[in-house]
Amino acid sequence: MRITTWNVNGIRNPFGYQPWRDQRTFNGMFDILEADIVVMQELKIQRKDLTDDMVLVPGWDCYFSLPKHKKGYSGVAIYTRQSACAPIRAEEGVIGVLCPPNSSTQYCDLPEDQQIGGYLTDAQISGLTPASVSDDSKKIDAAALDAEGRCVILEFPAFVLFGVYSPANSNGLRDDFRYAFLTALDTRIRNLDAMGKRVILTGDLNVSRSEIETASAEDDLRKMGITHEEYISSPNRRVFNQLVEGGPVAGERDPGREKPVLWDICREFHPSRKGMYTHWEQKINARPGNYGSRIDYVLCSIGMKAWFRESNIQEGLMGSDHCPVYAVFEEDVCCDEKATPLLDIVNPPGMFKNGIRQRELNTKEVPALSGKLLPEFNRRRNIKDMFARKPSTSREESATESVGSPQKQTIQPPEDSSIVPSTYQSIPEENRGEGAPLPSQSLQAAEKPQSPDRKRSAPLSSPVRTVKRGKSNATSNPPPLPGKGQQSLKGFFKPKTTTKLKEVSDKSCAERDAQQI
């Protein structure tokens, strides 16, 4: 199983580049990425901008966190391949103060069996604001941190997955907000670790660990006139380095951050590789010269080190000012001190056993945050199904609804074919028509009065009456068998038989009278 994170700089932006330009579908994009979990950041859309091709991706489920107020800003999505994995819970936001769809209860207040857990306490939330800030209007609002569409959290039986787009360095204008977000993220992950849950953190964290991760590090040190210790001790970098194993930390570690929790997968697979950058500044066309920085990560709990076989960046894939970063799981992992097929623990219980699928996902097991459960898409799918469904009402059922209408009543042929008249049997089935009456039944039906003014026809057993000269004997013939209905207009242009018979009869009478005279 493969997990990929990519800041796409606009969810449709990659489709203007190769190789995405050929297919222009998300399904095709995910196949090229060869991923089973795709984490996207900086979608730059709101909920009203979601379309069918974004949400109703065949074979995939999706989970979004979109900005509540700012238009065309941030946004995170996680796509999961249904054949490989399925989360058991899903949330948006780091702190847990948002509410699930169609609910007024915050995630942090849900029953324990519905929670992912690890939510910040009131004391931890109050600690997000720097102690130097005394103005209440400048204190960090917990709801504001989660309202910008920066985090989606999925829980699988084996681990909790974070998809994150951390605030960028906006020339110092949002330093407090950026620091508060990273601090809240660090606290939530540590709380989950204390609960015994494994964590995978992916996304654009907008922070580099040390000088090897940034092409401009040496120039920055010289321009700012700072030392290495001062460089790694910037507030955001210090918080991040204390979270990751092997992160450089100057001096004593902060209270509550005494030990690292996560492992930098890609860096550990390439410990001394230089120029392994994932972001390039577009304004100066920095990508051709590889003048960038590594700020996109796939991190995992330290106890999951052996779960991964490979990790790398895909700097050759264009479509954004970032490139994808991926990590590949082992097929069998050590879980609870025994080798376990990965598929068994990344799907709801009982879905896989020994790596073999036992059942399909029940729709009731899909978390409420799923994009396919949004009313605008859930209804649309039902309407499509309605138009595709064949009508269940048969002709017989519709006929019985009309009471007292002989023309609409259907007479079925007898079950015993031996009593079906030979005339009916000689008619090809395709010409009989559905529910067509038998000849004898048609004659019997003709005996019944059609209206009060119409006389009853003679029974079949009575002798045939002599037809007077000049009268048409067409009435003595049995009525024609009903077929499929009017097939053409030829019948309107054929001469009537009764007219010819009358003319011949009148002519013979005139000749006889002439001979007698």
mmCIF file of N, CA and C in Angstrom, residues 399-454:
data_model
loop_
_atom_site.group_PDB
_atom_site.id
_atom_site.type_symbol
_atom_site.label_atom_id
_atom_site.label_comp_id
_atom_site.label_asym_id
_atom_site.label_seq_id
_atom_site.Cartn_x
_atom_site.Cartn_y
_atom_site.Cartn_z
ATOM 1 N N ALA A 399 -53.383 -2.521 -16.019
ATOM 2 C CA ALA A 399 -54.714 -2.749 -16.573
ATOM 3 C C ALA A 399 -55.749 -2.911 -15.481
ATOM 4 N N THR A 400 -55.365 -3.573 -14.389
ATOM 5 C CA THR A 400 -56.333 -3.805 -13.319
ATOM 6 C C THR A 400 -56.673 -2.536 -12.574
ATOM 7 N N GLU A 401 -55.814 -1.498 -12.718
ATOM 8 C CA GLU A 401 -56.114 -0.251 -12.024
ATOM 9 C C GLU A 401 -57.301 0.451 -12.656
ATOM 10 N N SER A 402 -57.559 0.174 -13.933
ATOM 11 C CA SER A 402 -58.685 0.807 -14.615
ATOM 12 C C SER A 402 -59.885 -0.128 -14.507
ATOM 13 N N VAL A 403 -60.831 0.183 -13.646
ATOM 14 C CA VAL A 403 -61.988 -0.670 -13.381
ATOM 15 C C VAL A 403 -63.074 -0.376 -14.400
ATOM 16 N N GLY A 404 -63.663 -1.482 -14.937
ATOM 17 C CA GLY A 404 -64.792 -1.327 -15.846
ATOM 18 C C GLY A 404 -64.412 -0.884 -17.230
ATOM 19 N N SER A 405 -63.152 -1.051 -17.619
ATOM 20 C CA SER A 405 -62.735 -0.668 -18.968
ATOM 21 C C SER A 405 -62.349 -1.921 -19.721
ATOM 22 N N PRO A 406 -63.257 -2.524 -20.538
ATOM 23 C CA PRO A 406 -62.961 -3.796 -21.212
ATOM 24 C C PRO A 406 -61.787 -3.683 -22.157
ATOM 25 N N GLN A 407 -61.588 -2.495 -22.788
ATOM 26 C CA GLN A 407 -60.513 -2.363 -23.737
ATOM 27 C C GLN A 407 -59.154 -2.517 -23.062
ATOM 28 N N LYS A 408 -59.029 -2.230 -21.779
ATOM 29 C CA LYS A 408 -57.747 -2.265 -21.083
ATOM 30 C C LYS A 408 -57.507 -3.566 -20.347
ATOM 31 N N GLN A 409 -58.533 -4.444 -20.295
ATOM 32 C CA GLN A 409 -58.363 -5.701 -19.597
ATOM 33 C C GLN A 409 -57.544 -6.651 -20.462
ATOM 34 N N THR A 410 -56.685 -7.438 -19.816
ATOM 35 C CA THR A 410 -55.806 -8.341 -20.542
ATOM 36 C C THR A 410 -56.228 -9.763 -20.275
ATOM 37 N N ILE A 411 -56.329 -10.563 -21.313
ATOM 38 C CA ILE A 411 -56.725 -11.952 -21.179
ATOM 39 C C ILE A 411 -55.512 -12.809 -21.463
ATOM 40 N N GLN A 412 -55.064 -13.563 -20.497
ATOM 41 C CA GLN A 412 -53.899 -14.417 -20.654
ATOM 42 C C GLN A 412 -54.309 -15.735 -21.306
ATOM 43 N N PRO A 413 -53.461 -16.307 -22.130
ATOM 44 C CA PRO A 413 -53.775 -17.615 -22.732
ATOM 45 C C PRO A 413 -53.754 -18.690 -21.674
ATOM 46 N N PRO A 414 -54.491 -19.798 -21.897
ATOM 47 C CA PRO A 414 -54.530 -20.884 -20.906
ATOM 48 C C PRO A 414 -53.155 -21.475 -20.701
ATOM 49 N N GLU A 415 -52.960 -22.004 -19.491
ATOM 50 C CA GLU A 415 -51.683 -22.627 -19.183
ATOM 51 C C GLU A 415 -51.481 -23.900 -19.999
ATOM 52 N N ASP A 416 -52.569 -24.613 -20.291
ATOM 53 C CA ASP A 416 -52.475 -25.847 -21.061
ATOM 54 C C ASP A 416 -52.527 -25.502 -22.548
ATOM 55 N N SER A 417 -51.419 -25.710 -23.247
ATOM 56 C CA SER A 417 -51.355 -25.327 -24.653
ATOM 57 C C SER A 417 -52.243 -26.185 -25.531
ATOM 58 N N SER A 418 -52.724 -27.321 -25.008
ATOM 59 C CA SER A 418 -53.547 -28.215 -25.826
ATOM 60 C C SER A 418 -54.914 -27.632 -26.113
ATOM 61 N N ILE A 419 -55.369 -26.718 -25.282
ATOM 62 C CA ILE A 419 -56.700 -26.154 -25.512
ATOM 63 C C ILE A 419 -56.621 -24.817 -26.220
ATOM 64 N N VAL A 420 -55.412 -24.415 -26.619
ATOM 65 C CA VAL A 420 -55.284 -23.174 -27.378
ATOM 66 C C VAL A 420 -55.675 -23.448 -28.813
ATOM 67 N N PRO A 421 -56.562 -22.681 -29.412
ATOM 68 C CA PRO A 421 -56.978 -22.941 -30.794
ATOM 69 C C PRO A 421 -55.793 -22.968 -31.726
ATOM 70 N N SER A 422 -55.908 -23.812 -32.785
ATOM 71 C CA SER A 422 -54.814 -23.940 -33.748
ATOM 72 C C SER A 422 -54.550 -22.639 -34.460
ATOM 73 N N THR A 423 -55.598 -21.852 -34.621
ATOM 74 C CA THR A 423 -55.410 -20.563 -35.282
ATOM 75 C C THR A 423 -54.437 -19.707 -34.499
ATOM 76 N N TYR A 424 -54.567 -19.709 -33.155
ATOM 77 C CA TYR A 424 -53.673 -18.911 -32.300
ATOM 78 C C TYR A 424 -52.269 -19.494 -32.298
ATOM 79 N N GLN A 425 -52.178 -20.861 -32.279
ATOM 80 C CA GLN A 425 -50.860 -21.483 -32.260
ATOM 81 C C GLN A 425 -50.111 -21.242 -33.550
ATOM 82 N N SER A 426 -50.825 -21.082 -34.633
ATOM 83 C CA SER A 426 -50.168 -20.881 -35.927
ATOM 84 C C SER A 426 -49.598 -19.483 -36.070
ATOM 85 N N ILE A 427 -50.003 -18.597 -35.198
ATOM 86 C CA ILE A 427 -49.498 -17.215 -35.272
ATOM 87 C C ILE A 427 -48.150 -17.150 -34.582
ATOM 88 N N PRO A 428 -47.139 -16.591 -35.212
ATOM 89 C CA PRO A 428 -45.834 -16.473 -34.543
ATOM 90 C C PRO A 428 -45.970 -15.685 -33.253
ATOM 91 N N GLU A 429 -45.127 -16.063 -32.280
ATOM 92 C CA GLU A 429 -45.219 -15.415 -30.959
ATOM 93 C C GLU A 429 -44.960 -13.934 -31.036
ATOM 94 N N GLU A 430 -44.028 -13.558 -31.949
ATOM 95 C CA GLU A 430 -43.700 -12.128 -31.988
ATOM 96 C C GLU A 430 -44.824 -11.284 -32.544
ATOM 97 N N ASN A 431 -45.820 -11.953 -33.211
ATOM 98 C CA ASN A 431 -46.942 -11.213 -33.775
ATOM 99 C C ASN A 431 -48.188 -11.288 -32.920
ATOM 100 N N ARG A 432 -48.124 -12.068 -31.827
ATOM 101 C CA ARG A 432 -49.323 -12.202 -31.001
ATOM 102 C C ARG A 432 -49.563 -10.988 -30.142
ATOM 103 N N GLY A 433 -48.488 -10.375 -29.709
ATOM 104 C CA GLY A 433 -48.662 -9.242 -28.810
ATOM 105 C C GLY A 433 -48.780 -9.704 -27.382
ATOM 106 N N GLU A 434 -48.266 -8.903 -26.482
ATOM 107 C CA GLU A 434 -48.312 -9.270 -25.063
ATOM 108 C C GLU A 434 -49.749 -9.212 -24.558
ATOM 109 N N GLY A 435 -50.199 -10.309 -24.002
ATOM 110 C CA GLY A 435 -51.547 -10.349 -23.445
ATOM 111 C C GLY A 435 -52.630 -10.368 -24.506
ATOM 112 N N ALA A 436 -52.313 -10.771 -25.746
ATOM 113 C CA ALA A 436 -53.326 -10.787 -26.802
ATOM 114 C C ALA A 436 -54.343 -11.876 -26.532
ATOM 115 N N PRO A 437 -55.659 -11.635 -26.715
ATOM 116 C CA PRO A 437 -56.683 -12.650 -26.451
ATOM 117 C C PRO A 437 -56.698 -13.721 -27.517
ATOM 118 N N LEU A 438 -57.170 -14.906 -27.150
ATOM 119 C CA LEU A 438 -57.329 -15.994 -28.099
ATOM 120 C C LEU A 438 -58.496 -15.704 -29.028
ATOM 121 N N PRO A 439 -58.556 -16.388 -30.209
ATOM 122 C CA PRO A 439 -59.675 -16.147 -31.130
ATOM 123 C C PRO A 439 -61.010 -16.440 -30.494
ATOM 124 N N SER A 440 -61.127 -17.603 -29.804
ATOM 125 C CA SER A 440 -62.410 -17.943 -29.192
ATOM 126 C C SER A 440 -62.781 -16.945 -28.124
ATOM 127 N N GLN A 441 -61.740 -16.456 -27.431
ATOM 128 C CA GLN A 441 -62.022 -15.469 -26.388
ATOM 129 C C GLN A 441 -62.451 -14.151 -26.997
ATOM 130 N N SER A 442 -61.877 -13.834 -28.172
ATOM 131 C CA SER A 442 -62.269 -12.587 -28.837
ATOM 132 C C SER A 442 -63.712 -12.658 -29.276
ATOM 133 N N LEU A 443 -64.115 -13.867 -29.798
ATOM 134 C CA LEU A 443 -65.505 -14.003 -30.221
ATOM 135 C C LEU A 443 -66.435 -13.929 -29.030
ATOM 136 N N GLN A 444 -66.027 -14.571 -27.919
ATOM 137 C CA GLN A 444 -66.879 -14.512 -26.735
ATOM 138 C C GLN A 444 -66.970 -13.102 -26.210
ATOM 139 N N ALA A 445 -65.866 -12.384 -26.310
ATOM 140 C CA ALA A 445 -65.916 -10.998 -25.859
ATOM 141 C C ALA A 445 -66.821 -10.175 -26.742
ATOM 142 N N ALA A 446 -66.916 -10.579 -28.060
ATOM 143 C CA ALA A 446 -67.766 -9.825 -28.972
ATOM 144 C C ALA A 446 -69.228 -10.041 -28.667
ATOM 145 N N GLU A 447 -69.549 -11.197 -28.029
ATOM 146 C CA GLU A 447 -70.931 -11.473 -27.703
ATOM 147 C C GLU A 447 -71.444 -10.563 -26.600
ATOM 148 N N LYS A 448 -70.541 -10.070 -25.788
ATOM 149 C CA LYS A 448 -70.968 -9.219 -24.684
ATOM 150 C C LYS A 448 -71.259 -7.827 -25.192
ATOM 151 N N PRO A 449 -72.266 -7.182 -24.670
ATOM 152 C CA PRO A 449 -72.613 -5.842 -25.161
ATOM 153 C C PRO A 449 -71.505 -4.852 -24.840
ATOM 154 N N GLN A 450 -71.122 -4.085 -25.829
ATOM 155 C CA GLN A 450 -70.117 -3.055 -25.630
ATOM 156 C C GLN A 450 -70.742 -1.779 -25.104
ATOM 157 N N SER A 451 -72.039 -1.579 -25.433
ATOM 158 C CA SER A 451 -72.731 -0.381 -24.970
ATOM 159 C C SER A 451 -74.217 -0.702 -24.919
ATOM 160 N N PRO A 452 -75.019 0.077 -24.213
ATOM 161 C CA PRO A 452 -76.468 -0.220 -24.136
ATOM 162 C C PRO A 452 -77.159 -0.180 -25.472
ATOM 163 N N ASP A 453 -76.678 0.599 -26.457
ATOM 164 C CA ASP A 453 -77.364 0.750 -27.732
ATOM 165 C C ASP A 453 -77.014 -0.342 -28.722
ATOM 166 N N ARG A 454 -76.036 -1.180 -28.384
ATOM 167 C CA ARG A 454 -75.552 -2.179 -29.328
ATOM 168 C C ARG A 454 -76.221 -3.512 -29.034
#
